[in-house]
DNA sequence: CGTTGACTTGACCGTCTTCAAGTTTAGTGG
DNA sequence: CCACTAAACTTGAAGACGGTCAAGTCAACG
């Protein structure tokens, strides 16, 4: 039974999608679930450090992150790198490549990742048959835009200390909401100071000294190749930022 | 005849929409034209310097820029301002406010502007009845995301001179494609150095000195309250950037 | 002809970068 | 378990880039 065996290579059929279990994500109707289930064409799992999507290429795929996390980045010809955002469970990856024909950024895994695979050619079918889901796709694109606006404000107008505080609070908040890290425990994220530097538009050396400053103020701690958040509210206050309340959000 | 007089207050009925005339914008089918025509609820014209949309508010409207241009920006509590992008003819304004419930940025006019007014509550109808148009809306959101990625790369990783070169080339390219300025003539944009500073994440003083440097290199000229582009390719080369070819793009 | 907003300029200072070492940690094979 | 290696993190010193302060000039407008 080939179809059965093909099915069985999937870790998660849509009915048991790990995202549905989380209260921060919205529910599907039966019709939607059936459609998405058929829309899903497989799963992609990649190692930590692997490139998921590459600038300048055209993939036939579109993904939703199921497990793990990674980052989106762009490079200048001489190698300078800017991380523009992070991708976490529930995020749609590669939509730009689908709509604009070609990827304008790359995506790399920060941990082992599991992604749900869709086919870009069938996105129009989704738009035709499930307007509510199409609306959700636009919602996701719009929220990404909103996050980018915030990041731009940060990089353009905040000092190094404020930028770091904002980034850490932002990542911790999203990681909790997406189920990447437990909601109750102290947030901890496996990330390198080089990544932080490339996100904030700072040098590695200065990033290190800035981390040190926030550690002295007992707002965070750096240990074992990762960042531990000690005082989420203190960080947010320092950045002059308030997290918007987490209402159930859509996903595919 | 009230309905007649209501109609006549419009400068542009959709059949004579100034955007349709431009080759950089795609064509509507008859059905789409009819729908959009009914979707349109009015026109909004604002003076130079007026606030079109305000962070934290909820408008019942969604707009497409017909004439003029403006900028999107965010503020920190202490007044520091970051301009995140510019809006030009054909751009959809206020989509975030529609999907995310509340505006997360403000929009201000850089010239007198004329905007086409839609009602946010009817966007779902558009998604249900015209999937192709819904797809276009997502396309627009996706392209905005792409531009923001580029701006973030610029602010985070380019030097002041490179940043300015990139911005000017970027604005000139978009202004021509959107019909804001004539395609043939030397591009000139009425903008203040304070706006440029707030876009690039620089101080006004340093922006001025940077403008001066590019002027010495004969790449641009500042005169009469605006910026004149002398060497678009030289600017793009300096920024390490290449403009993507202009294929017909969607709009509402 | 005085006021206002935009642009200029110079001097000084601080943040952040670069360079050039370190040290610590985690992973690997003996 | 230990030695070896590579990657990540740390630290200090010197200097560049960009910020701040404080005066300007200039053009447009009433």
Coordinates of C-alpha atoms (C1' of nucleotides) in Angstrom, one line a residue:
Chain A
X1 CA 0.0 0.0 0.0
X2 CA 2.2 2.8 -1.3
X3 CA -0.1 5.7 -0.3
X4 CA -0.2 4.3 3.2
X5 CA 3.5 4.0 3.5
X6 CA 3.9 7.5 2.0
X7 CA 1.6 8.8 4.7
X8 CA 3.5 7.0 7.4
X9 CA 6.7 8.8 6.7
X10 CA 5.0 11.9 8.1
X11 CA 5.6 12.6 11.6
X12 CA 2.5 14.7 11.9
X13 CA -0.7 14.3 9.8
X14 CA -2.6 17.5 9.9
X15 CA -5.1 16.2 12.4
X16 CA -2.4 15.9 14.9
X17 CA -0.5 19.0 13.9
X18 CA 1.5 20.2 16.9
X19 CA 0.4 23.8 16.3
X20 CA -3.2 23.0 16.8
X21 CA -2.7 22.0 20.3
X22 CA -1.4 25.4 21.3
X23 CA -3.9 27.9 22.4
X24 CA -2.1 30.8 20.7
X25 CA -3.1 29.4 17.3
X26 CA -6.6 29.5 15.9
X27 CA -8.7 26.5 15.1
X28 CA -9.6 25.2 11.6
X29 CA -13.1 24.3 10.5
X30 CA -13.5 20.7 9.3
X31 CA -13.5 21.9 5.7
X32 CA -10.4 23.9 6.2
X33 CA -8.6 21.0 7.9
X34 CA -9.4 18.7 5.0
X35 CA -8.2 21.2 2.5
X36 CA -5.0 22.0 4.3
X37 CA -4.4 18.4 4.8
X38 CA -4.5 17.8 1.0
X39 CA -2.5 21.0 0.4
X40 CA 0.3 19.6 2.5
X41 CA 2.7 17.6 0.4
X42 CA 5.3 16.5 2.8
X43 CA 7.6 17.4 5.6
X44 CA 11.1 18.8 5.5
X45 CA 13.5 18.3 8.3
X46 CA 16.8 20.1 8.4
X47 CA 19.8 20.1 10.7
X48 CA 20.9 23.0 12.8
X49 CA 23.0 25.3 10.6
X50 CA 21.4 24.1 7.3
X51 CA 20.2 26.6 4.7
X52 CA 16.5 26.2 4.2
X53 CA 16.1 28.8 1.4
X54 CA 18.6 30.7 -0.6
X55 CA 18.5 34.3 -1.9
X56 CA 18.2 34.4 -5.7
X57 CA 16.7 30.9 -6.1
X58 CA 13.2 29.8 -7.0
X59 CA 11.8 26.9 -4.9
X60 CA 8.6 25.1 -5.9
X61 CA 7.8 25.0 -2.2
X62 CA 6.2 27.1 0.6
X63 CA 6.6 26.1 4.2
X64 CA 5.1 26.4 7.6
X65 CA 7.5 25.9 10.5
X66 CA 6.3 23.1 12.8
X67 CA 9.3 22.7 15.1
X68 CA 12.5 24.5 15.8
X69 CA 13.5 28.0 14.6
X70 CA 15.8 29.8 12.2
X71 CA 16.6 33.2 10.8
X72 CA 16.0 35.2 7.6
X73 CA 18.9 37.2 6.4
X74 CA 20.4 39.2 3.5
X75 CA 24.0 39.7 2.4
X76 CA 25.9 42.5 0.8
X77 CA 28.3 41.6 -2.1
X78 CA 31.3 42.0 0.3
X79 CA 29.8 39.6 2.8
X80 CA 28.3 41.9 5.4
X81 CA 25.2 40.1 6.8
X82 CA 22.0 41.5 8.1
X83 CA 19.5 39.2 9.9
X84 CA 16.1 40.7 9.2
X85 CA 13.9 38.4 11.3
X86 CA 13.5 35.1 12.9
X87 CA 11.1 32.3 11.9
X88 CA 9.3 30.2 14.6
X89 CA 6.6 27.6 14.7
X90 CA 3.5 28.7 12.9
X91 CA 5.4 31.1 10.6
X92 CA 5.0 30.9 6.9
X93 CA 8.4 30.7 5.1
X94 CA 9.0 31.4 1.4
X95 CA 5.9 33.3 0.6
X96 CA 8.0 36.0 -1.1
X97 CA 9.5 33.4 -3.3
X98 CA 6.1 32.3 -4.4
X99 CA 4.6 35.7 -5.1
X100 CA 7.6 37.6 -6.3
X101 CA 9.0 34.7 -8.3
X102 CA 12.4 34.5 -6.6
X103 CA 13.7 34.6 -3.0
X104 CA 15.1 37.9 -1.9
X105 CA 16.6 36.6 1.3
X106 CA 17.9 33.4 2.7
X107 CA 16.8 31.3 5.7
X108 CA 19.0 29.3 8.0
X109 CA 18.2 26.9 10.8
X110 CA 19.2 27.8 14.4
X111 CA 18.1 24.4 15.6
X112 CA 16.9 21.2 14.0
X113 CA 13.8 22.2 12.2
X114 CA 10.7 20.4 10.9
X115 CA 8.7 22.2 8.2
X116 CA 5.4 21.4 6.6
X117 CA 5.8 21.5 2.8
X118 CA 3.2 23.1 0.4
X119 CA 3.4 23.6 -3.3
X120 CA 3.5 27.1 -4.5
X121 CA 1.5 26.4 -7.7
X122 CA -1.4 25.4 -5.6
X123 CA -1.6 28.6 -3.6
X124 CA -4.0 30.1 -6.1
X125 CA -6.3 27.2 -5.5
X126 CA -6.3 28.0 -1.8
X127 CA -7.2 31.6 -2.7
X128 CA -10.1 30.4 -4.8
X129 CA -11.5 27.7 -2.6
X130 CA -10.8 29.1 0.9
X131 CA -11.0 32.9 1.1
X132 CA -10.7 32.7 4.9
X133 CA -7.4 30.9 4.6
X134 CA -6.3 33.4 1.9
X135 CA -7.1 36.2 4.3
X136 CA -5.0 34.4 6.9
X137 CA -2.0 34.3 4.6
X138 CA -2.3 38.0 4.1
X139 CA -2.6 38.4 7.9
X140 CA 0.7 36.6 8.3
X141 CA 2.3 38.8 5.6
X142 CA 1.0 41.9 7.3
X143 CA 2.2 40.8 10.7
X144 CA 5.7 40.2 9.3
X145 CA 5.6 43.7 7.9
X146 CA 4.7 45.0 11.3
X147 CA 7.6 43.2 13.0
X148 CA 10.0 44.5 10.3
X149 CA 8.8 48.0 11.0
X150 CA 9.7 47.5 14.7
X151 CA 13.1 46.1 13.9
X152 CA 13.8 49.0 11.6
X153 CA 12.9 51.4 14.3
X154 CA 15.2 49.6 16.6
X155 CA 18.2 49.4 14.3
X156 CA 17.7 53.0 13.1
X157 CA 16.9 54.8 16.3
X158 CA 17.8 52.9 19.4
X159 CA 21.2 52.8 21.2
X160 CA 23.1 49.5 21.4
X161 CA 21.8 48.7 24.9
X162 CA 18.2 49.5 24.0
X163 CA 18.5 47.4 20.8
X164 CA 19.7 44.4 22.6
X165 CA 17.1 44.7 25.3
X166 CA 14.4 45.0 22.6
X167 CA 15.6 42.0 20.7
X168 CA 15.9 39.7 23.6
X169 CA 12.4 40.7 24.9
X170 CA 11.0 40.3 21.4
X171 CA 12.5 36.9 20.8
X172 CA 11.5 35.6 24.2
X173 CA 7.9 36.8 23.7
X174 CA 7.6 35.2 20.3
X175 CA 9.3 32.0 21.4
X176 CA 6.8 31.5 24.2
X177 CA 3.8 32.3 22.0
X178 CA 4.8 29.9 19.3
X179 CA 5.5 27.1 21.7
X180 CA 9.2 27.0 20.9
X181 CA 10.0 27.3 24.6
X182 CA 7.9 26.5 27.6
X183 CA 5.6 29.3 28.7
X184 CA 6.3 29.1 32.4
X185 CA 10.0 28.5 32.7
X186 CA 12.7 31.2 32.4
X187 CA 13.1 31.8 28.7
X188 CA 16.4 30.6 27.2
X189 CA 17.4 30.7 23.6
X190 CA 20.3 29.0 21.9
X191 CA 21.8 31.7 19.8
X192 CA 25.3 33.0 19.1
X193 CA 26.5 36.6 19.8
X194 CA 27.4 36.8 16.1
X195 CA 23.7 36.3 15.2
X196 CA 22.8 39.0 17.7
X197 CA 25.4 41.3 16.2
X198 CA 24.1 40.7 12.7
X199 CA 20.5 41.4 13.8
X200 CA 21.3 44.6 15.6
X201 CA 23.7 46.0 13.0
X202 CA 26.5 46.0 15.5
X203 CA 30.0 44.5 15.5
X204 CA 30.6 41.3 17.4
X205 CA 32.9 43.0 19.9
X206 CA 30.5 45.7 20.8
X207 CA 27.7 43.2 21.0
X208 CA 29.7 41.3 23.6
X209 CA 30.3 44.4 25.7
X210 CA 26.6 45.3 25.4
X211 CA 25.6 41.8 26.6
X212 CA 27.9 42.3 29.5
X213 CA 26.2 45.5 30.4
X214 CA 22.8 44.0 30.5
X215 CA 24.1 41.0 32.4
X216 CA 25.5 43.4 35.1
X217 CA 22.1 44.9 35.3
X218 CA 20.6 41.5 36.0
X219 CA 18.4 41.7 32.9
X220 CA 19.8 38.7 31.2
X221 CA 22.5 36.1 31.4
X222 CA 24.7 34.5 28.7
X223 CA 25.6 30.9 29.3
X224 CA 26.2 27.7 27.5
X225 CA 25.9 29.1 24.0
X226 CA 22.7 30.9 24.6
X227 CA 20.8 33.7 26.2
X228 CA 18.7 33.4 29.3
X229 CA 16.2 36.1 30.1
X230 CA 16.1 37.2 33.7
X231 CA 13.8 40.2 33.7
X232 CA 11.5 40.4 30.7
X233 CA 9.7 43.5 31.9
X234 CA 12.9 45.3 32.7
X235 CA 14.2 44.6 29.2
X236 CA 10.9 45.9 27.6
X237 CA 11.0 49.0 29.8
X238 CA 14.6 49.7 28.8
X239 CA 13.7 49.4 25.1
X240 CA 10.6 51.6 25.5
X241 CA 8.4 48.9 24.1
X242 CA 5.3 47.1 25.0
X243 CA 4.3 43.7 23.8
X244 CA 0.9 43.4 22.2
X245 CA -1.4 40.9 23.9
X246 CA -1.4 37.5 22.4
X247 CA -4.7 36.7 20.8
X248 CA -5.1 33.5 18.8
X249 CA -3.4 33.9 15.5
X250 CA -3.9 32.2 12.2
X251 CA -1.5 29.8 10.4
X252 CA -1.5 27.3 7.6
Chain B
X1 CA -30.2 63.6 -8.3
X2 CA -28.2 62.9 -5.3
X3 CA -26.4 59.8 -6.5
X4 CA -25.3 61.7 -9.6
X5 CA -23.9 64.6 -7.6
X6 CA -22.1 62.2 -5.2
X7 CA -20.4 60.6 -8.2
X8 CA -19.4 63.9 -9.6
X9 CA -17.4 64.9 -6.6
X10 CA -14.9 62.2 -7.6
X11 CA -12.0 63.4 -9.7
X12 CA -11.5 59.9 -11.0
X13 CA -14.1 57.2 -11.6
X14 CA -12.3 53.9 -11.7
X15 CA -12.7 53.6 -15.5
X16 CA -10.5 56.7 -15.8
X17 CA -8.2 55.8 -12.9
X18 CA -4.8 57.5 -13.5
X19 CA -3.0 54.3 -12.6
X20 CA -4.5 52.3 -15.4
X21 CA -2.9 54.5 -17.9
X22 CA 0.6 53.6 -16.8
X23 CA 2.3 50.6 -18.3
X24 CA 3.9 49.6 -15.0
X25 CA 0.5 48.6 -13.6
X26 CA -1.5 45.6 -14.6
X27 CA -4.9 45.6 -16.3
X28 CA -8.2 44.7 -14.7
X29 CA -10.7 42.4 -16.3
X30 CA -14.2 43.9 -16.8
X31 CA -15.5 42.0 -13.9
X32 CA -12.7 43.2 -11.6
X33 CA -13.1 46.7 -12.8
X34 CA -16.8 46.6 -11.9
X35 CA -16.1 45.1 -8.5
X36 CA -13.3 47.6 -7.6
X37 CA -15.5 50.4 -8.9
X38 CA -18.2 49.4 -6.4
X39 CA -15.6 48.7 -3.7
X40 CA -14.4 52.3 -4.0
X41 CA -16.3 54.5 -1.6
X42 CA -14.7 57.9 -2.2
X43 CA -11.6 59.9 -2.5
X44 CA -9.5 61.5 0.2
X45 CA -7.3 64.5 -0.6
X46 CA -4.9 65.8 1.9
X47 CA -2.4 68.7 2.0
X48 CA 1.3 68.4 2.1
X49 CA 2.4 67.7 5.7
X50 CA -1.0 66.3 6.8
X51 CA -1.2 63.1 8.8
X52 CA -3.1 60.4 6.7
X53 CA -3.1 57.7 9.3
X54 CA -2.0 57.7 12.9
X55 CA -0.3 55.0 15.0
X56 CA -2.6 53.4 17.6
X57 CA -5.8 54.4 15.8
X58 CA -8.4 52.3 14.0
X59 CA -9.7 53.7 10.8
X60 CA -12.6 52.2 8.9
X61 CA -10.7 52.8 5.7
X62 CA -8.1 51.4 3.5
X63 CA -6.5 53.4 0.7
X64 CA -4.8 53.2 -2.6
X65 CA -2.5 56.2 -3.4
X66 CA -3.6 57.8 -6.7
X67 CA -1.5 60.9 -6.7
X68 CA 1.4 62.4 -4.6
X69 CA 3.5 60.7 -2.1
X70 CA 4.1 60.3 1.7
X71 CA 6.0 58.3 4.3
X72 CA 5.3 55.7 6.9
X73 CA 7.0 56.2 10.2
X74 CA 7.2 55.1 13.8
X75 CA 8.1 57.0 17.0
X76 CA 9.8 56.1 20.2
X77 CA 8.3 57.5 23.4
X78 CA 10.9 60.2 23.6
X79 CA 10.3 61.4 20.1
X80 CA 13.0 59.8 18.1
X81 CA 11.5 59.1 14.7
X82 CA 12.2 56.3 12.2
X83 CA 10.8 56.5 8.7
X84 CA 10.3 52.9 7.6
X85 CA 9.1 53.4 4.0
X86 CA 7.5 55.7 1.5
X87 CA 4.1 55.4 -0.2
X88 CA 3.7 56.2 -3.8
X89 CA 0.9 55.9 -6.5
X90 CA -0.5 52.4 -6.6
X91 CA 0.5 51.5 -3.0
X92 CA -2.0 50.2 -0.6
X93 CA -2.1 52.2 2.6
X94 CA -3.6 51.0 5.9
X95 CA -3.8 47.3 5.3
X96 CA -2.1 46.6 8.6
X97 CA -4.8 48.6 10.4
X98 CA -7.4 46.4 8.7
X99 CA -5.9 43.0 9.4
X100 CA -4.2 43.7 12.7
X101 CA -7.0 45.8 14.1
X102 CA -5.0 48.9 14.8
X103 CA -2.3 50.9 13.1
X104 CA 1.2 50.3 14.2
X105 CA 2.7 53.2 12.3
X106 CA 1.7 56.6 11.0
X107 CA 1.6 58.1 7.5
X108 CA 2.3 61.7 6.5
X109 CA 2.0 63.4 3.2
X110 CA 5.1 64.8 1.5
X111 CA 3.1 66.4 -1.2
X112 CA -0.6 67.0 -1.7
X113 CA -2.1 63.5 -2.0
X114 CA -5.1 62.0 -3.5
X115 CA -6.2 58.6 -2.2
X116 CA -8.8 56.2 -3.2
X117 CA -11.0 55.1 -0.3
X118 CA -12.1 51.6 0.5
X119 CA -14.0 50.2 3.5
X120 CA -12.1 47.7 5.6
X121 CA -15.2 45.7 6.4
X122 CA -15.7 44.9 2.8
X123 CA -12.2 43.5 2.3
X124 CA -13.4 40.0 3.1
X125 CA -16.0 40.3 0.4
X126 CA -13.2 41.0 -2.1
X127 CA -11.4 37.9 -0.8
X128 CA -14.6 35.8 -1.3
X129 CA -15.6 37.2 -4.7
X130 CA -12.3 37.9 -6.4
X131 CA -9.5 35.6 -5.4
X132 CA -7.2 37.1 -8.0
X133 CA -7.6 40.5 -6.4
X134 CA -7.0 38.9 -3.0
X135 CA -3.8 37.4 -4.4
X136 CA -2.8 40.8 -5.5
X137 CA -3.3 42.3 -2.1
X138 CA -1.0 39.6 -0.7
X139 CA 1.4 40.4 -3.5
X140 CA 1.5 44.0 -2.4
X141 CA 2.0 43.0 1.2
X142 CA 4.8 40.7 0.2
X143 CA 6.6 43.3 -1.8
X144 CA 6.4 45.8 1.1
X145 CA 8.1 43.1 3.2
X146 CA 10.8 42.8 0.6
X147 CA 11.4 46.5 0.5
X148 CA 11.6 46.6 4.3
X149 CA 14.2 43.8 4.3
X150 CA 16.3 45.9 1.9
X151 CA 15.9 49.0 4.1
X152 CA 16.9 47.0 7.2
X153 CA 20.0 45.7 5.4
X154 CA 20.8 49.3 4.5
X155 CA 20.4 50.8 8.0
X156 CA 22.0 47.9 9.7
X157 CA 25.0 47.2 7.5
X158 CA 25.8 50.0 5.1
X159 CA 27.9 53.1 5.8
X160 CA 26.3 56.6 5.8
X161 CA 27.4 57.2 2.2
X162 CA 26.2 53.9 1.0
X163 CA 22.9 54.3 2.8
X164 CA 22.2 57.6 1.2
X165 CA 23.2 56.4 -2.2
X166 CA 20.9 53.4 -1.8
X167 CA 18.0 55.5 -0.6
X168 CA 18.2 58.1 -3.4
X169 CA 18.5 55.4 -6.1
X170 CA 15.6 53.5 -4.5
X171 CA 13.3 56.5 -4.3
X172 CA 14.1 57.6 -7.8
X173 CA 13.4 54.1 -9.2
X174 CA 10.1 53.8 -7.5
X175 CA 9.0 57.3 -8.2
X176 CA 9.5 56.7 -11.9
X177 CA 7.8 53.3 -11.9
X178 CA 4.8 54.7 -10.1
X179 CA 4.5 57.7 -12.3
X180 CA 5.2 60.1 -9.5
X181 CA 7.8 61.8 -11.6
X182 CA 8.4 61.7 -15.4
X183 CA 10.2 58.7 -16.7
X184 CA 12.6 60.5 -19.0
X185 CA 13.6 63.7 -17.1
X186 CA 16.2 63.8 -14.5
X187 CA 14.6 62.5 -11.3
X188 CA 14.0 65.1 -8.6
X189 CA 12.2 64.6 -5.3
X190 CA 10.9 67.3 -2.9
X191 CA 12.1 66.0 0.4
X192 CA 13.8 67.4 3.4
X193 CA 17.2 66.4 4.8
X194 CA 15.5 65.7 8.1
X195 CA 13.3 63.1 6.4
X196 CA 16.4 61.5 4.9
X197 CA 18.1 61.5 8.3
X198 CA 15.1 59.8 9.9
X199 CA 15.0 57.2 7.1
X200 CA 18.7 56.4 7.3
X201 CA 19.0 56.4 11.1
X202 CA 21.5 59.3 11.0
X203 CA 21.5 62.7 12.6
X204 CA 20.5 65.7 10.5
X205 CA 24.0 67.2 10.7
X206 CA 25.7 64.1 9.5
X207 CA 23.2 63.6 6.8
X208 CA 24.0 67.0 5.5
X209 CA 27.7 66.3 5.4
X210 CA 26.9 63.0 3.6
X211 CA 24.7 64.7 1.0
X212 CA 27.6 67.1 0.4
X213 CA 30.0 64.2 -0.2
X214 CA 27.7 62.6 -2.8
X215 CA 27.2 66.1 -4.4
X216 CA 31.0 66.5 -4.7
X217 CA 31.1 63.1 -6.5
X218 CA 28.5 64.4 -8.9
X219 CA 26.1 61.7 -8.0
X220 CA 23.3 64.0 -6.8
X221 CA 22.5 67.6 -6.2
X222 CA 20.5 69.3 -3.5
X223 CA 18.6 72.4 -4.5
X224 CA 15.4 74.2 -3.8
X225 CA 14.2 71.9 -1.1
X226 CA 14.7 68.7 -2.9
X227 CA 17.1 66.1 -4.2
X228 CA 18.1 65.8 -7.9
X229 CA 19.6 62.6 -9.1
X230 CA 22.6 63.0 -11.4
X231 CA 23.9 59.5 -11.8
X232 CA 21.5 56.8 -10.9
X233 CA 23.8 54.0 -11.8
X234 CA 26.7 55.5 -9.9
X235 CA 24.5 55.6 -6.8
X236 CA 23.3 52.0 -7.2
X237 CA 26.9 50.8 -7.8
X238 CA 28.1 52.7 -4.7
X239 CA 25.4 51.0 -2.6
X240 CA 26.1 47.6 -4.1
X241 CA 22.6 47.2 -5.2
X242 CA 20.7 46.4 -8.4
X243 CA 17.2 47.4 -9.2
X244 CA 14.9 44.6 -10.2
X245 CA 13.3 45.0 -13.6
X246 CA 9.9 46.6 -13.6
X247 CA 7.3 44.1 -14.7
X248 CA 3.6 45.1 -14.6
X249 CA 2.5 45.0 -11.0
X250 CA -0.9 44.7 -9.4
X251 CA -2.8 47.3 -7.5
X252 CA -6.4 48.0 -6.3
Chain C
dC1 C1' 12.0 93.6 6.2
dG2 C1' 11.5 90.5 9.8
dT3 C1' 10.4 85.8 10.6
dT4 C1' 10.5 81.0 9.8
dG5 C1' 12.1 76.7 8.2
dA6 C1' 15.8 74.5 5.7
dC7 C1' 20.4 74.0 5.0
dT8 C1' 25.6 74.7 6.4
dT9 C1' 29.7 74.6 8.9
dG10 C1' 33.2 73.8 12.6
dA11 C1' 34.6 72.0 17.0
dC12 C1' 34.4 68.5 20.3
dC13 C1' 33.0 64.3 22.1
dG14 C1' 31.2 59.6 22.5
dT15 C1' 29.7 55.2 20.6
dC16 C1' 30.9 51.7 18.1
dT17 C1' 34.5 49.4 15.0
dT18 C1' 38.8 47.3 14.1
dC19 C1' 42.7 44.9 15.4
dA20 C1' 44.9 41.7 18.2
dA21 C1' 45.4 39.1 21.5
dG22 C1' 43.5 36.1 24.9
dT23 C1' 40.2 32.3 27.5
dT24 C1' 36.6 29.2 27.9
dT25 C1' 33.6 25.6 26.2
dA26 C1' 32.0 21.7 23.5
dG27 C1' 33.0 18.2 20.5
dT28 C1' 36.2 14.4 18.8
dG29 C1' 39.1 10.6 18.6
dG30 C1' 42.6 8.2 21.2
Chain D
dC1 C1' 39.1 10.0 30.9
dC2 C1' 42.3 12.9 28.5
dA3 C1' 44.4 15.5 24.6
dC4 C1' 43.4 18.2 20.7
dT5 C1' 40.7 21.3 18.0
dA6 C1' 37.5 24.5 16.6
dA7 C1' 34.1 27.6 17.7
dA8 C1' 32.4 30.9 20.8
dC9 C1' 33.2 34.2 23.9
dT10 C1' 36.3 38.0 26.3
dT11 C1' 39.2 41.8 26.9
dG12 C1' 42.0 46.0 26.0
dA13 C1' 43.8 49.6 23.1
dA14 C1' 43.5 52.8 19.3
dG15 C1' 41.0 55.2 16.1
dA16 C1' 37.0 56.2 12.8
dC17 C1' 32.5 57.4 12.2
dG18 C1' 28.8 59.6 13.4
dG19 C1' 26.4 62.5 17.2
dT20 C1' 25.8 66.8 19.7
dC21 C1' 26.3 71.7 20.4
dA22 C1' 26.4 76.1 18.7
dA23 C1' 26.6 79.3 15.3
dG24 C1' 25.9 80.6 11.4
dT25 C1' 23.6 81.5 6.1
dC26 C1' 20.0 81.4 2.8
dA27 C1' 15.5 81.7 0.6
dA28 C1' 10.6 82.1 0.8
dC29 C1' 6.8 84.4 2.5
dG30 C1' 3.7 87.6 4.6

